[in-house]
Amino acid sequence: MAKFQCPSFSSQATIDLDAIRANYRAIGQHVGPAYCCAVVKADAYGLGARRVSAALHREGCRNFFVAQLCEAVDLHHSLPLDSTIFILNGLDPHGVPMCADRGFVPVLNSDSQLRAWRDHAAETGRRLPAVLQFDTGMSRLGLDAATAHILAEDTDFSREINLRMVMTHLACAEDREGDANAEQLRRFRELSALFPGIPVSIANSAGAALSHAFHLDFVRAGIGLYGVPIAHIGIAPVVALRARILQIREVDAGTRVGYGLTYAAAVPQRLATLAIGYADGWPRNLGGVGAAFYQETRLPIVGRVSMDSMTVDISSAPAATEGDFVDLLGPRQTLDDVAADAGTIPYEILTRLGARHARAYIEDGITTMLMPGEER
Ligand SMILES: *Cc1c(COP(=O)(O)O)cnc(C)c1O
């Protein structure tokens, strides 16, 4: 049965896969000879894990990190067999057989995950692949030093488990001045030395900008691939976002706008209601703070952001008409800018954009349009 395809759209995200590939090359060159792995969890930060991963595979990437088993299953069939999918959150209690049967590599973070994977290996008589994550100070996920020492002495462990990598994660990778990174690196070196010959990994995107001592064998890059600048590495922007003008009105001084009537026009103004709201991932707290752009012209958001729309002042853009698109993300307003206005980080802006935007994927200079709801 042919799936209904929406004939039109009111907002559009453009995702430049060529730029993602260029960013992969740039990070890889910067950290070389360390190998750059791609972190494609949370649907590649909302950009579409299947398409992003396929593009990165064409660029030579073979190691992909997701957070959850379901994400690994979703990605599995769109990646050639020479790829490895690592699961950062490790094992789901009910997902152990599936994880083993499909050849996914769990990052074992806790003693119970370790136990479950080893038991499954012993029961099925298979040597199962795994990554060990050690907690070196972030207190989020990871095994402790005592477990590391026990495992290093345990001959059954290496019979049951094919150890593919030992890793940890930095709590303050963006902070180049503090001593937290050096302390985590010191602790990690101590623990990883217990597993000689096993590849090691500590850096995320921000870690790639730290000194070479942090690059080790594998860098796990996410946000840098998706166009958020990293110090010292030339990163190209990846995402643009635009939304249509639904309605334009001229208002008198004193006219109030939006839920709660929180905004009052001080002078006569020309207002436009845009087809984007917080259900499209546009943060509600940008009401009265953020902006859209009509070409070079900044259009301040007036009043509250609604679920499906928000209103901007277009008094200084007389050429704008109903049906036109205005820019929300692009050269004049980056993910970093929007995150700063919304009091959050670009990761959150990106991962919340959601499924209601039409998507234009650019690869090899060719644009493929996907309408809202169409399978990515
Ligand atoms: C999300 C994540 C990454 C990628 O981080 P970026 O800052 O997006 O590069 C790397 N490692 C772990 C353990 C993560 O959870």
PDB file of C-alpha atoms in Angstrom, residues 171-279:
ATOM      1  CA  ALA A 171      33.469  15.322  32.266  1.00  0.00           C
ATOM      2  CA  CYS A 172      35.030  18.671  31.279  1.00  0.00           C
ATOM      3  CA  ALA A 173      36.415  18.175  27.768  1.00  0.00           C
ATOM      4  CA  GLU A 174      35.482  21.766  26.760  1.00  0.00           C
ATOM      5  CA  ASP A 175      37.505  23.179  29.639  1.00  0.00           C
ATOM      6  CA  ARG A 176      41.054  23.404  28.388  1.00  0.00           C
ATOM      7  CA  GLU A 177      42.373  25.225  31.451  1.00  0.00           C
ATOM      8  CA  GLY A 178      41.190  23.123  34.397  1.00  0.00           C
ATOM      9  CA  ASP A 179      43.029  20.020  35.626  1.00  0.00           C
ATOM     10  CA  ALA A 180      40.064  17.616  35.482  1.00  0.00           C
ATOM     11  CA  ASN A 181      41.057  16.282  32.031  1.00  0.00           C
ATOM     12  CA  ALA A 182      44.646  15.553  33.014  1.00  0.00           C
ATOM     13  CA  GLU A 183      43.474  13.781  36.165  1.00  0.00           C
ATOM     14  CA  GLN A 184      41.024  11.612  34.208  1.00  0.00           C
ATOM     15  CA  LEU A 185      43.733  10.809  31.662  1.00  0.00           C
ATOM     16  CA  ARG A 186      46.118   9.806  34.468  1.00  0.00           C
ATOM     17  CA  ARG A 187      43.549   7.478  36.053  1.00  0.00           C
ATOM     18  CA  PHE A 188      42.609   6.034  32.667  1.00  0.00           C
ATOM     19  CA  ARG A 189      46.240   5.310  31.805  1.00  0.00           C
ATOM     20  CA  GLU A 190      46.622   3.378  35.055  1.00  0.00           C
ATOM     21  CA  LEU A 191      43.543   1.247  34.371  1.00  0.00           C
ATOM     22  CA  SER A 192      44.057   0.719  30.643  1.00  0.00           C
ATOM     23  CA  ALA A 193      47.651  -0.428  31.322  1.00  0.00           C
ATOM     24  CA  LEU A 194      46.070  -3.495  32.958  1.00  0.00           C
ATOM     25  CA  PHE A 195      44.862  -4.525  29.468  1.00  0.00           C
ATOM     26  CA  PRO A 196      47.990  -4.344  27.325  1.00  0.00           C
ATOM     27  CA  GLY A 197      47.492  -4.344  23.569  1.00  0.00           C
ATOM     28  CA  ILE A 198      43.805  -3.364  23.752  1.00  0.00           C
ATOM     29  CA  PRO A 199      42.854  -0.145  21.875  1.00  0.00           C
ATOM     30  CA  VAL A 200      42.001   2.804  24.120  1.00  0.00           C
ATOM     31  CA  SER A 201      39.635   5.762  23.794  1.00  0.00           C
ATOM     32  CA  ILE A 202      38.896   8.834  25.885  1.00  0.00           C
ATOM     33  CA  ALA A 203      38.018  11.785  23.607  1.00  0.00           C
ATOM     34  CA  ASN A 204      34.679  13.039  22.305  1.00  0.00           C
ATOM     35  CA  SER A 205      34.568  15.985  19.851  1.00  0.00           C
ATOM     36  CA  ALA A 206      35.841  18.491  22.392  1.00  0.00           C
ATOM     37  CA  GLY A 207      38.482  15.960  23.436  1.00  0.00           C
ATOM     38  CA  ALA A 208      39.717  15.961  19.825  1.00  0.00           C
ATOM     39  CA  ALA A 209      40.698  19.601  20.369  1.00  0.00           C
ATOM     40  CA  LEU A 210      42.762  18.729  23.447  1.00  0.00           C
ATOM     41  CA  SER A 211      46.423  17.808  23.150  1.00  0.00           C
ATOM     42  CA  HIS A 212      47.500  14.720  21.249  1.00  0.00           C
ATOM     43  CA  ALA A 213      47.844  12.833  24.549  1.00  0.00           C
ATOM     44  CA  PHE A 214      44.028  12.584  24.618  1.00  0.00           C
ATOM     45  CA  HIS A 215      43.542  11.141  21.133  1.00  0.00           C
ATOM     46  CA  LEU A 216      44.856   7.649  21.896  1.00  0.00           C
ATOM     47  CA  ASP A 217      43.614   4.957  19.466  1.00  0.00           C
ATOM     48  CA  PHE A 218      39.972   5.986  18.949  1.00  0.00           C
ATOM     49  CA  VAL A 219      38.235   9.358  19.087  1.00  0.00           C
ATOM     50  CA  ARG A 220      34.432   9.208  19.455  1.00  0.00           C
ATOM     51  CA  ALA A 221      33.106  12.247  17.606  1.00  0.00           C
ATOM     52  CA  GLY A 222      29.476  13.364  17.626  1.00  0.00           C
ATOM     53  CA  ILE A 223      28.621  17.057  17.729  1.00  0.00           C
ATOM     54  CA  GLY A 224      31.651  18.137  15.692  1.00  0.00           C
ATOM     55  CA  LEU A 225      30.489  15.979  12.774  1.00  0.00           C
ATOM     56  CA  TYR A 226      27.151  17.796  12.921  1.00  0.00           C
ATOM     57  CA  GLY A 227      28.633  21.228  12.447  1.00  0.00           C
ATOM     58  CA  VAL A 228      29.195  22.686  15.887  1.00  0.00           C
ATOM     59  CA  PRO A 229      32.651  24.321  15.901  1.00  0.00           C
ATOM     60  CA  ILE A 230      35.546  22.643  17.735  1.00  0.00           C
ATOM     61  CA  ALA A 231      38.626  24.663  18.671  1.00  0.00           C
ATOM     62  CA  HIS A 232      41.551  24.264  16.203  1.00  0.00           C
ATOM     63  CA  ILE A 233      39.552  22.124  13.741  1.00  0.00           C
ATOM     64  CA  GLY A 234      37.862  23.567  10.656  1.00  0.00           C
ATOM     65  CA  ILE A 235      34.255  22.454  11.026  1.00  0.00           C
ATOM     66  CA  ALA A 236      31.680  23.203   8.321  1.00  0.00           C
ATOM     67  CA  PRO A 237      28.065  24.012   9.231  1.00  0.00           C
ATOM     68  CA  VAL A 238      25.684  21.119   8.511  1.00  0.00           C
ATOM     69  CA  VAL A 239      22.139  22.151   9.388  1.00  0.00           C
ATOM     70  CA  ALA A 240      19.865  24.913   8.170  1.00  0.00           C
ATOM     71  CA  LEU A 241      16.275  25.422   9.272  1.00  0.00           C
ATOM     72  CA  ARG A 242      13.554  27.622   7.830  1.00  0.00           C
ATOM     73  CA  ALA A 243       9.839  28.082   8.390  1.00  0.00           C
ATOM     74  CA  ARG A 244       7.020  29.617   6.403  1.00  0.00           C
ATOM     75  CA  ILE A 245       5.175  32.832   7.186  1.00  0.00           C
ATOM     76  CA  LEU A 246       1.550  31.828   7.831  1.00  0.00           C
ATOM     77  CA  GLN A 247       0.050  35.264   8.324  1.00  0.00           C
ATOM     78  CA  ILE A 248       1.088  38.912   8.320  1.00  0.00           C
ATOM     79  CA  ARG A 249      -0.762  41.708  10.103  1.00  0.00           C
ATOM     80  CA  GLU A 250      -0.251  45.408  10.735  1.00  0.00           C
ATOM     81  CA  VAL A 251      -0.907  46.275  14.375  1.00  0.00           C
ATOM     82  CA  ASP A 252      -1.436  49.549  16.215  1.00  0.00           C
ATOM     83  CA  ALA A 253       0.618  50.659  19.182  1.00  0.00           C
ATOM     84  CA  GLY A 254      -0.665  48.921  22.302  1.00  0.00           C
ATOM     85  CA  THR A 255      -1.695  45.706  20.479  1.00  0.00           C
ATOM     86  CA  ARG A 256      -0.920  42.642  22.557  1.00  0.00           C
ATOM     87  CA  VAL A 257       0.453  39.403  21.181  1.00  0.00           C
ATOM     88  CA  GLY A 258       0.305  35.683  21.954  1.00  0.00           C
ATOM     89  CA  TYR A 259      -0.575  33.515  24.926  1.00  0.00           C
ATOM     90  CA  GLY A 260      -0.778  35.492  28.131  1.00  0.00           C
ATOM     91  CA  LEU A 261      -0.654  38.719  26.074  1.00  0.00           C
ATOM     92  CA  THR A 262       2.873  39.160  27.406  1.00  0.00           C
ATOM     93  CA  TYR A 263       3.977  41.455  24.564  1.00  0.00           C
ATOM     94  CA  ALA A 264       2.544  44.866  23.720  1.00  0.00           C
ATOM     95  CA  ALA A 265       3.602  46.747  20.576  1.00  0.00           C
ATOM     96  CA  ALA A 266       5.094  50.096  21.618  1.00  0.00           C
ATOM     97  CA  VAL A 267       4.595  51.558  18.132  1.00  0.00           C
ATOM     98  CA  PRO A 268       2.638  50.433  15.047  1.00  0.00           C
ATOM     99  CA  GLN A 269       4.283  47.273  13.774  1.00  0.00           C
ATOM    100  CA  ARG A 270       4.132  44.633  11.070  1.00  0.00           C
ATOM    101  CA  LEU A 271       4.002  41.161  12.603  1.00  0.00           C
ATOM    102  CA  ALA A 272       4.370  37.741  10.993  1.00  0.00           C
ATOM    103  CA  THR A 273       3.232  34.441  12.452  1.00  0.00           C
ATOM    104  CA  LEU A 274       5.652  31.648  11.533  1.00  0.00           C
ATOM    105  CA  ALA A 275       4.842  27.954  11.186  1.00  0.00           C
ATOM    106  CA  ILE A 276       7.233  26.737  13.843  1.00  0.00           C
ATOM    107  CA  GLY A 277       6.731  26.252  17.554  1.00  0.00           C
ATOM    108  CA  TYR A 278       7.934  24.275  20.511  1.00  0.00           C
ATOM    109  CA  ALA A 279       6.445  21.046  19.089  1.00  0.00           C
TER     110      ALA A 279
END
